[in-house]
CSV table of C-alpha atoms in Angstrom, one decimal:
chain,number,residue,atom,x,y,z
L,30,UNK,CA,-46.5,1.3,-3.4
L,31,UNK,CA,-46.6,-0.8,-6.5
L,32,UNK,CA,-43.1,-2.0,-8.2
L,33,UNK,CA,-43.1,-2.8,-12.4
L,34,UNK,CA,-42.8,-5.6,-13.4
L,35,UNK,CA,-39.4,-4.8,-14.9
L,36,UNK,CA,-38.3,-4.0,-11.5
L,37,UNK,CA,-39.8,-7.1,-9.7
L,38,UNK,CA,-38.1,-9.5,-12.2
L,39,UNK,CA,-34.6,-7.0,-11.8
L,40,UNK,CA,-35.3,-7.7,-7.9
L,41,UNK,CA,-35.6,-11.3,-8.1
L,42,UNK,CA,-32.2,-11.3,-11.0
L,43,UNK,CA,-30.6,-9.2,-7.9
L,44,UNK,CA,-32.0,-11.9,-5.5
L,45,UNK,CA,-30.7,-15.0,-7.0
L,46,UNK,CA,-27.3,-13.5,-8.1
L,47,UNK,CA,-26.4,-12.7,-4.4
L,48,UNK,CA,-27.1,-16.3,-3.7
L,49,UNK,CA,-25.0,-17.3,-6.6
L,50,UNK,CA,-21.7,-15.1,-5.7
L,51,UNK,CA,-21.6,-14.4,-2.1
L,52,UNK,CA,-18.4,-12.8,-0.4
L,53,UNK,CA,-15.8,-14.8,1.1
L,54,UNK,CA,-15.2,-14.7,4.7
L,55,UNK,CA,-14.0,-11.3,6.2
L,56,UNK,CA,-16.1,-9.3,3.3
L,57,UNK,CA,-19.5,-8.9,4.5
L,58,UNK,CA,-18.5,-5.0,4.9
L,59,UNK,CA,-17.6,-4.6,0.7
L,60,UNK,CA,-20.5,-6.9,0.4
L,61,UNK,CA,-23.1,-4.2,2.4
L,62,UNK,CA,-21.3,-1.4,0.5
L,63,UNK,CA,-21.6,-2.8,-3.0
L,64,UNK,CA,-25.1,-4.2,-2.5
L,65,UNK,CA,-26.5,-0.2,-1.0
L,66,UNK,CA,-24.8,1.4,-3.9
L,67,UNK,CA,-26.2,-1.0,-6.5
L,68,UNK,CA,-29.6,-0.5,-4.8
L,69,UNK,CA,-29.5,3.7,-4.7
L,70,UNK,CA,-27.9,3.7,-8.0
L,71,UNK,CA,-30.1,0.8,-9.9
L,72,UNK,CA,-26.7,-0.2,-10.9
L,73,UNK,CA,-26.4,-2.4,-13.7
L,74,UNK,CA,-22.9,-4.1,-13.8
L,75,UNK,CA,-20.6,-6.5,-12.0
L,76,UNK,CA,-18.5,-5.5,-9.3
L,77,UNK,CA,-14.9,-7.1,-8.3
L,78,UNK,CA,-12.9,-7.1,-5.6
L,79,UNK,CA,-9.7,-8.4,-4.9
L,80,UNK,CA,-6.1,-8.3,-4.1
L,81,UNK,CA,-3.2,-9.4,-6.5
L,82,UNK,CA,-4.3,-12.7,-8.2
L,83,UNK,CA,-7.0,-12.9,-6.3
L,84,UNK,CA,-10.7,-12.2,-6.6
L,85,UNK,CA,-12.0,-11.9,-2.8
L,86,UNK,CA,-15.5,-10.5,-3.8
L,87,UNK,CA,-17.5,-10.3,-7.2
L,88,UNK,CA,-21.2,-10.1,-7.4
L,89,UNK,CA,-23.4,-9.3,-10.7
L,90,UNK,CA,-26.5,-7.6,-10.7
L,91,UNK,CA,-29.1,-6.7,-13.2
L,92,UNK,CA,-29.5,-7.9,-17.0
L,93,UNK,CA,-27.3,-8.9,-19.7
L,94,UNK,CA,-30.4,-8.4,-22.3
L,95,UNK,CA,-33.4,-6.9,-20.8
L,96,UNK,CA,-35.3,-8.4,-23.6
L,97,UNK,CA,-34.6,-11.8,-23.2
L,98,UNK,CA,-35.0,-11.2,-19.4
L,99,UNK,CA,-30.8,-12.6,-19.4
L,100,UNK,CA,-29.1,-12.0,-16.0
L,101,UNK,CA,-25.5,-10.6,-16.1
L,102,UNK,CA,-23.5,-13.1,-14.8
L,103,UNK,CA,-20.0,-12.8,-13.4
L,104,UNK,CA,-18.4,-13.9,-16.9
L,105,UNK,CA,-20.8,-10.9,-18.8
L,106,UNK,CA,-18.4,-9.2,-21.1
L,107,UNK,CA,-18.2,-5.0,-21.1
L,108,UNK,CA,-16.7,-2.4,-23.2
L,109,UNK,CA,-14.5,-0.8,-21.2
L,110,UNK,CA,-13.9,2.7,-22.7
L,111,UNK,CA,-11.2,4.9,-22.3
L,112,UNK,CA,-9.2,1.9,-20.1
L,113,UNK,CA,-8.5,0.8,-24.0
L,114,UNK,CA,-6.0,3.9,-24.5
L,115,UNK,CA,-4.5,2.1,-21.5
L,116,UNK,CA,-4.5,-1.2,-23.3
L,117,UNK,CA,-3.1,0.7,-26.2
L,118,UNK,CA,-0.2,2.2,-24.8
L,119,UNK,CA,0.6,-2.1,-22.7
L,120,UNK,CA,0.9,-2.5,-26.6
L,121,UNK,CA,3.2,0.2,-27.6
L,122,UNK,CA,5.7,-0.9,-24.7
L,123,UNK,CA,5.7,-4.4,-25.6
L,124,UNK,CA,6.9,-3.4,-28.7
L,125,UNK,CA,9.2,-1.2,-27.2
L,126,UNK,CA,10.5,-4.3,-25.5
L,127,UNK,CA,11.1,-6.0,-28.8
L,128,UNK,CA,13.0,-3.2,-30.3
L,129,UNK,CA,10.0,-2.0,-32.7
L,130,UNK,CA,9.4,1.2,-31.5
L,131,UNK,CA,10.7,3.5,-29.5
L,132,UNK,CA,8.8,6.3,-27.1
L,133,UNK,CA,10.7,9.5,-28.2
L,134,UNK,CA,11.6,8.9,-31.8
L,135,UNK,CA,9.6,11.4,-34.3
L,136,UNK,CA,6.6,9.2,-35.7
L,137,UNK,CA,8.1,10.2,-39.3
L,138,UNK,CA,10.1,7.6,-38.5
L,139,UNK,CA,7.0,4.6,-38.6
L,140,UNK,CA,4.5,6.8,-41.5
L,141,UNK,CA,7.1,8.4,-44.2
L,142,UNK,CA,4.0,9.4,-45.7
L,143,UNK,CA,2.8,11.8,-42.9
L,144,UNK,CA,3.4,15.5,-43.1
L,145,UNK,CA,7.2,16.2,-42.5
L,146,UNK,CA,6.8,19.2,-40.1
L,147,UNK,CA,5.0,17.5,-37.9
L,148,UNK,CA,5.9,14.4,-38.4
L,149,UNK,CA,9.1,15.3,-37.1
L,150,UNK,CA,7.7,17.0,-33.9
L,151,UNK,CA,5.2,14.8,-32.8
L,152,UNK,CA,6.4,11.5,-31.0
L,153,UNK,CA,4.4,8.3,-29.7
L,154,UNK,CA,5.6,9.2,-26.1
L,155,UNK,CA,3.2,12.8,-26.9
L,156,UNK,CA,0.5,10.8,-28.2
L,157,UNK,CA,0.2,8.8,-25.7
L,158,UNK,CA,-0.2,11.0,-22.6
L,159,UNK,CA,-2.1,13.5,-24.4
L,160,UNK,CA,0.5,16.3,-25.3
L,161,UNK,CA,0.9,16.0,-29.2
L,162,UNK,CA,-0.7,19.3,-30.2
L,163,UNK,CA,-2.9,17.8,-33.1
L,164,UNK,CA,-6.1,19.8,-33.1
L,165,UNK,CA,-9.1,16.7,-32.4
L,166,UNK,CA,-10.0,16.5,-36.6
L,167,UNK,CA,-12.2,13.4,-35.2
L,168,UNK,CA,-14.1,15.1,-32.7
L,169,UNK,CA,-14.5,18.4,-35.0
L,170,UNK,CA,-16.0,16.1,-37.9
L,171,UNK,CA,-18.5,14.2,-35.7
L,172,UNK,CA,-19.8,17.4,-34.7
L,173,UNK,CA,-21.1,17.7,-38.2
L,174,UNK,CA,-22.1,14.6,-39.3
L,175,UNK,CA,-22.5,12.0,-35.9
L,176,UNK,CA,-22.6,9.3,-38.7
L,177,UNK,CA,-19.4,8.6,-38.9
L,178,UNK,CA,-19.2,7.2,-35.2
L,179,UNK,CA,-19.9,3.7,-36.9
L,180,UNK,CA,-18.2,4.1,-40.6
L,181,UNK,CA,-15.5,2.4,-41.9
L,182,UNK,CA,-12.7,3.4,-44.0
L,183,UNK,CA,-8.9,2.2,-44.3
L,184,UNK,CA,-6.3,3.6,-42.1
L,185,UNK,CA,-4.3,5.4,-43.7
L,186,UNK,CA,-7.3,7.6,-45.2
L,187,UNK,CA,-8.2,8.4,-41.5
L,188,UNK,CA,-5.0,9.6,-40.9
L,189,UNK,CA,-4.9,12.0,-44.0
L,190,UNK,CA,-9.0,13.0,-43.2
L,191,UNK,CA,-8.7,13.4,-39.6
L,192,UNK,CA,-4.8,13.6,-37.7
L,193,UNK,CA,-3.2,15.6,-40.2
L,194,UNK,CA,-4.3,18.7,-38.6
L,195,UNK,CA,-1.6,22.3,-38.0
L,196,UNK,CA,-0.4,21.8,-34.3
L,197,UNK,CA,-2.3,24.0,-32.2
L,198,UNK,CA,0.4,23.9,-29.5
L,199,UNK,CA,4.0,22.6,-29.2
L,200,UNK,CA,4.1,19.1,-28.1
L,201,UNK,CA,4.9,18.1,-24.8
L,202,UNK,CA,3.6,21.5,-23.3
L,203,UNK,CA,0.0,20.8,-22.7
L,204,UNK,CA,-2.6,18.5,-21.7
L,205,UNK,CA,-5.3,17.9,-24.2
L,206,UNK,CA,-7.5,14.9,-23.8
L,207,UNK,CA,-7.7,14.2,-27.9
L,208,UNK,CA,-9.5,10.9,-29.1
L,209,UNK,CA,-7.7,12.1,-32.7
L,210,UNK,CA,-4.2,10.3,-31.6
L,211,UNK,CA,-5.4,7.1,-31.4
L,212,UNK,CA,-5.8,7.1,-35.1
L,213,UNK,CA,-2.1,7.7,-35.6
L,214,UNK,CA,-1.3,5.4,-32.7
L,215,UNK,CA,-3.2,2.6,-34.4
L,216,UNK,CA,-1.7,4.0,-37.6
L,217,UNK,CA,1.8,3.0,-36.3
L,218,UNK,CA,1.4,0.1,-34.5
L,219,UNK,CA,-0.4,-1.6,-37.7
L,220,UNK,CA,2.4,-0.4,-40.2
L,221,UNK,CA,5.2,-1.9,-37.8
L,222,UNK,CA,3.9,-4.8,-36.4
L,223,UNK,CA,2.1,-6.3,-40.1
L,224,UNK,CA,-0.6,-7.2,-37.9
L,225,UNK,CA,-4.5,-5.7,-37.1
L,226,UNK,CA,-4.3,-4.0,-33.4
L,227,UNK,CA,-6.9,-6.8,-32.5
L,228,UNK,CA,-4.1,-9.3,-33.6
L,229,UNK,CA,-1.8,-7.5,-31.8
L,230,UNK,CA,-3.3,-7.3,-28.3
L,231,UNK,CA,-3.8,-11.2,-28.8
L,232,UNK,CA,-0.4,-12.1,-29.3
L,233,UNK,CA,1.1,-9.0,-26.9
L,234,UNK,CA,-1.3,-9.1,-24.1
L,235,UNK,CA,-4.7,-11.3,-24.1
L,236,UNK,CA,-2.6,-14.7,-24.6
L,237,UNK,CA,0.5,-14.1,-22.5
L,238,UNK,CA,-2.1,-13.4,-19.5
L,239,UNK,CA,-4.9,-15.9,-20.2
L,240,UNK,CA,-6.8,-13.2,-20.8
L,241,UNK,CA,-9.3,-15.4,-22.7
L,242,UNK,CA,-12.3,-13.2,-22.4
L,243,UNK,CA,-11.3,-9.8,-23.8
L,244,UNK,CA,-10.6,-8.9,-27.0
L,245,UNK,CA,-11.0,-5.9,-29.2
L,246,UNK,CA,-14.2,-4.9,-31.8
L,247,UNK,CA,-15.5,-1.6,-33.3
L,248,UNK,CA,-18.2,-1.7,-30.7
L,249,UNK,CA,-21.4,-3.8,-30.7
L,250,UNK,CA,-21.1,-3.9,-35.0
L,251,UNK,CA,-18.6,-6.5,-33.5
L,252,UNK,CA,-21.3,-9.0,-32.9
L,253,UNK,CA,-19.1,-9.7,-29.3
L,254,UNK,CA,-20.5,-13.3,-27.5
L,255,UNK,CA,-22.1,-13.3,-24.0
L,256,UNK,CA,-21.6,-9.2,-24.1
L,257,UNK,CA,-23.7,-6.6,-21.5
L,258,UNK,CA,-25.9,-4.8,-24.1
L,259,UNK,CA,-25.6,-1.3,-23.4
L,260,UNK,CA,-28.9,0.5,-21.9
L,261,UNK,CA,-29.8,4.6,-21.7
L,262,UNK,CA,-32.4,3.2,-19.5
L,263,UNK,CA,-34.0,0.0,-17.6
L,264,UNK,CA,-37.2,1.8,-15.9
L,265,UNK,CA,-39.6,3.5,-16.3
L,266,UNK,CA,-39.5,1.8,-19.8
L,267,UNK,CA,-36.2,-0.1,-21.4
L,268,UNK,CA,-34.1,1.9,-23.7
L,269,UNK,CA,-31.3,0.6,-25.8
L,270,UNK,CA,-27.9,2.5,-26.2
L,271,UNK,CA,-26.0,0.8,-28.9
L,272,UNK,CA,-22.5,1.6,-29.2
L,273,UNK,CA,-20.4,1.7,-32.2
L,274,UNK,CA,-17.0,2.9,-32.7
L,275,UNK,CA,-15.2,3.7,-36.3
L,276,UNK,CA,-12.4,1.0,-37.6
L,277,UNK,CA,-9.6,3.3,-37.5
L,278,UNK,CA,-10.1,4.0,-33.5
L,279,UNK,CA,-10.0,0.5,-32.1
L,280,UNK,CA,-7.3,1.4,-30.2
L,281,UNK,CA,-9.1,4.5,-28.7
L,282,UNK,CA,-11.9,2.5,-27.7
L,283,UNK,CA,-12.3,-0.9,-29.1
L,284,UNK,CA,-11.7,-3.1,-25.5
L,285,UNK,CA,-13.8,-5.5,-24.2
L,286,UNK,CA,-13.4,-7.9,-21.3
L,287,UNK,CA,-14.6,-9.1,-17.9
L,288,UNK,CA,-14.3,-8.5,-14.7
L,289,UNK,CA,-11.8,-11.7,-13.8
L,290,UNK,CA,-9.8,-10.6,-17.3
L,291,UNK,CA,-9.3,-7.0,-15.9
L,292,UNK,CA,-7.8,-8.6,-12.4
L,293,UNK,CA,-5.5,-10.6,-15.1
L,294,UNK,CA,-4.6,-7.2,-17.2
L,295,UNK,CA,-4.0,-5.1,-13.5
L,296,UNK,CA,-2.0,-7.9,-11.5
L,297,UNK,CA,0.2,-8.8,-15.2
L,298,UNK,CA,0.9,-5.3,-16.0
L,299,UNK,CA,1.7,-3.4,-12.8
L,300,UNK,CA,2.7,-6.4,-10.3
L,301,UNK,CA,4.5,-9.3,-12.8
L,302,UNK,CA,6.3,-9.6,-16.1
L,303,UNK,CA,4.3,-8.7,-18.8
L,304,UNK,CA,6.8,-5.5,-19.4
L,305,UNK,CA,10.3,-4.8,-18.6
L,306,UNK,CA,11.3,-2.6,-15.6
L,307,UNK,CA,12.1,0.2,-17.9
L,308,UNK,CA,8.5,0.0,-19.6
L,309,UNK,CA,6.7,-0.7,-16.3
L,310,UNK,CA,8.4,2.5,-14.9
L,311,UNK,CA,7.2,4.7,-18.2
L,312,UNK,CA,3.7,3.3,-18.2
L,313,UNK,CA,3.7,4.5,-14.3
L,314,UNK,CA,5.5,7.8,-15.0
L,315,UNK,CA,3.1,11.0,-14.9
L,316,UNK,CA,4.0,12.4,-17.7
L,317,UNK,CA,1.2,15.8,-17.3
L,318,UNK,CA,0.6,16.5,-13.6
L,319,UNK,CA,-2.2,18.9,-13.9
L,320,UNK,CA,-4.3,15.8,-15.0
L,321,UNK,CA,-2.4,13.2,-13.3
L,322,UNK,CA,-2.2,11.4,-16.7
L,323,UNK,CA,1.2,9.2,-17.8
L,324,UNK,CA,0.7,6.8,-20.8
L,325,UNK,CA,-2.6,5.6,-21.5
L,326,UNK,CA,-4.5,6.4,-18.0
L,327,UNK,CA,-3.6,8.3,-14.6
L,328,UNK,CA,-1.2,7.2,-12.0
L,329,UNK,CA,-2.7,9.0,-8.3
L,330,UNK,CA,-0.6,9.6,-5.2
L,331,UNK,CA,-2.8,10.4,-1.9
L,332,UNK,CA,-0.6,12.8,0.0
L,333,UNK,CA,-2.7,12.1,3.6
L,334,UNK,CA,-2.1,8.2,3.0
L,335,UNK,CA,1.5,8.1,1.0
L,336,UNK,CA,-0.8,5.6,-1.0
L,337,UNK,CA,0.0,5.5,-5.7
L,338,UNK,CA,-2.7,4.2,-7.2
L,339,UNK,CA,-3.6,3.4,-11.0
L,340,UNK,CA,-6.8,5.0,-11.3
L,341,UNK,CA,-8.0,3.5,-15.0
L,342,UNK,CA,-12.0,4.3,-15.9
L,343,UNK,CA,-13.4,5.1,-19.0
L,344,UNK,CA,-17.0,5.8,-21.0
L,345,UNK,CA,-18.2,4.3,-24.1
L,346,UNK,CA,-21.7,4.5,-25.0
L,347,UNK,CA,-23.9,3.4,-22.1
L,348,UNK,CA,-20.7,1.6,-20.4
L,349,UNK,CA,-19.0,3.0,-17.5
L,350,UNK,CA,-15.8,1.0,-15.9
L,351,UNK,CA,-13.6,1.4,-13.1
L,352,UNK,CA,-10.7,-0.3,-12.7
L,353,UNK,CA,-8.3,1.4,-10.1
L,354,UNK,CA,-5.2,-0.6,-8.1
L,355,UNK,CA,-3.4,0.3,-5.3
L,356,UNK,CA,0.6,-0.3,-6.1
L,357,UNK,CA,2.0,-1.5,-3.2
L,358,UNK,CA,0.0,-3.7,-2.1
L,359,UNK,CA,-2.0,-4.8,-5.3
L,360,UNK,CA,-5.5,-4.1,-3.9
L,361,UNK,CA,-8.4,-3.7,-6.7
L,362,UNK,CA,-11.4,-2.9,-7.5
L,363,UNK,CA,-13.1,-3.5,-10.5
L,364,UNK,CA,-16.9,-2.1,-11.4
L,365,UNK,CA,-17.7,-2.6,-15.3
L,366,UNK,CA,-21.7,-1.3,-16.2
L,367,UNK,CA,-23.7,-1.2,-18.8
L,368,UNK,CA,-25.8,1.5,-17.7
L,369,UNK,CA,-24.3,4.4,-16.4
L,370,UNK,CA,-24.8,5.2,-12.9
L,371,UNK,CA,-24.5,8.4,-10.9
L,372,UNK,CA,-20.3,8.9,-11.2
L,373,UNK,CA,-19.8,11.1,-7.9
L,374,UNK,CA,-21.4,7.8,-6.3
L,375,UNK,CA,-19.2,5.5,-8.2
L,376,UNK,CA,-16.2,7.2,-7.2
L,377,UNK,CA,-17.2,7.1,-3.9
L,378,UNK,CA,-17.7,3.6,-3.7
L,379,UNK,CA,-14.5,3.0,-4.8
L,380,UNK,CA,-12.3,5.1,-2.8
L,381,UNK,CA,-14.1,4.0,0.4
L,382,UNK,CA,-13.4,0.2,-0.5
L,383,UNK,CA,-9.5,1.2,-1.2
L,384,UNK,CA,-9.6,3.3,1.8
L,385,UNK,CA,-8.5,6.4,-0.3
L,386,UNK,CA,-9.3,10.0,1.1
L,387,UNK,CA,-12.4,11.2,-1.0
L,388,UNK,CA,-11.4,14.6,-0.8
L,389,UNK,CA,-8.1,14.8,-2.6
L,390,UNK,CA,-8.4,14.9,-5.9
């Protein structure tokens, strides 16, 4: 059977990475697992695993540029998707923390301008888990014109063009996974703080937890060093999927880091000091159960194993992430890709590394 030549140089990338990153003593069985699932997915992407501070197996495979024949490298940088609402909302409570802001008060309180009706309704505590009730203006005007996934325009004007919407529900009563609240979010956090919500996560989160790797761009226009490029495809020919993201939604999607910085973000967050009890305990606080979703990202508890886990992932383009922790004991795995691999197998990989039951949802 004859192999590419894409696929030979991918084999010997593979070959020479494994030698570069091996597992530590005690993880040759995460090492098999990780290794047959990057070989029956033709994963793309580094995988970490660890507990608490510490990194106990990472292992990158495939390219950083296909083109320039670059390996990815345990250092590559990823856009990490949705896990930026999570991000987001770390931000929101360290303000919280300083007095700025405040989960439940209306967010006519922070944009004067806004509609009054709603205004007075909607609260950051709704748009933050998904229950504000705005109707997805965003989604609704890409749908017509997919052009606008890379333009730029000032805030305030995406607020009045795409979040000002009637309600289409009460808030608080529904689930309703809308990419439109991030606009207002970002809306509210820039008009408090004085500062860009890349500024912000620097001073709030990257710096406080030597996070010296992430940081936060309207996708690839963001000209981000050492980063994964994204790919639809590697074999049978290369295909570029380049991913942009609008100004106004940084804080929607916007978030790129590494595998090490995501350890950093998970063990600063949920295990030290980065928030205050009271914030920890709302960021961890499922606010809609029929999604498991609290503020930012969904908070699991396996009934067969009494285990809670963070289960963070998110989808941007061709980028795929995982980043899931187990509570009480601060076990993590993280799996960042820039080419999408098969999710039921991804899922899979994970909860069998964690231990978690596969078939609870």
């Amino acid at each position: 059977m004859s192999v590419s030549p894409l696929k030979q140089r991918c084999l010997a990338l593979l070959a020479s990475l494994c030698c570069a990153l091996p597992a530590h003593a005690g993880e040759a069985g995460i090492q098999e697992q990780v290794r047959k699932f990057a070989a029956d997915t033709h994963f793309n992407g580094v995988v970490l695993v660890g507990q608490r501070t510490r990194a106990d197996y990472v292992e990158a495979f495939g390219v950083k540029n296909a083109e320039a024949k670059e390996p990815l490298k345990r250092n590559s940088r990823f856009f990490v998707g949705s896990v930026s609402k999570w991000l987001t909302s770390i931000v929101v409570l360290r303000l919280v923390d300083e007095g700025k802001l405040s989960l439940d008060e209306p967010i006519l309180t922070y944009l004067p301008e806004y509609r009054a009706d709603t205004g007075k309704q909607l609260t950051l505590r709704h748009l933050i888990s998904h229950g504000s009730g705005l109707p997805n203006g965003l989604m609704d005007a890409f749908k017509k014109d997919p052009s606008i996934e890379s333009e730029t325009r000032p805030q305030a004007e995406a607020v009045a063009r795409y979040a000002s919407g009637d309600l289409v529900f009460t808030p608080g009563t529904r689930f309703d996974y809308n990419i439109t609240n991030w606009i207002l979010v970002q809306a509210i956090l820039e008009r408090v703080s004085g500062q860009t919500y890349a500024q912000l996560a620097q001073r709030l989160v990257f710096k406080p937890l030597r996070m010296a790797d992430s940081g936060i761009a309207a996708g690839e226009a963001g000209n981000v060093p050492n980063l994964a490029l994204g790919y639809r495809s590697l074999e049978p020919k290369v295909e570029r999927r380049i991913y942009t993201l609008p100004n106004y939604l940084v804080t929607g999607g916007g978030f790129y880091s590494t595998a090490d910085d995501m350890l950093r973000l998970n063990h600063g967050v949920l295990s030290g000091k980065l928030l205050s009890p009271a914030s920890r305990k709302a960021l961890l606080t499922v606010e809609r159960p029929e999604s498991s979703y609290a503020l930012g990202g969904r908070v699991r508890t396996y009934k067969s194993t009494g285990q809670t886990v963070a289960t963070n992932d998110g989808t941007s383009g061709a980028y795929r992430t995982v980043s899931w922790r187990v509570l009480d004991d601060g076990r993590t795995v993280i799996i960042l890709s820039s080419l999408r691999p098969d999710d039921s197998k991804l899922f899979a990989l994970t909860e069998s590394i964690l231990g978690l039951p596969s078939t609870e949802n």
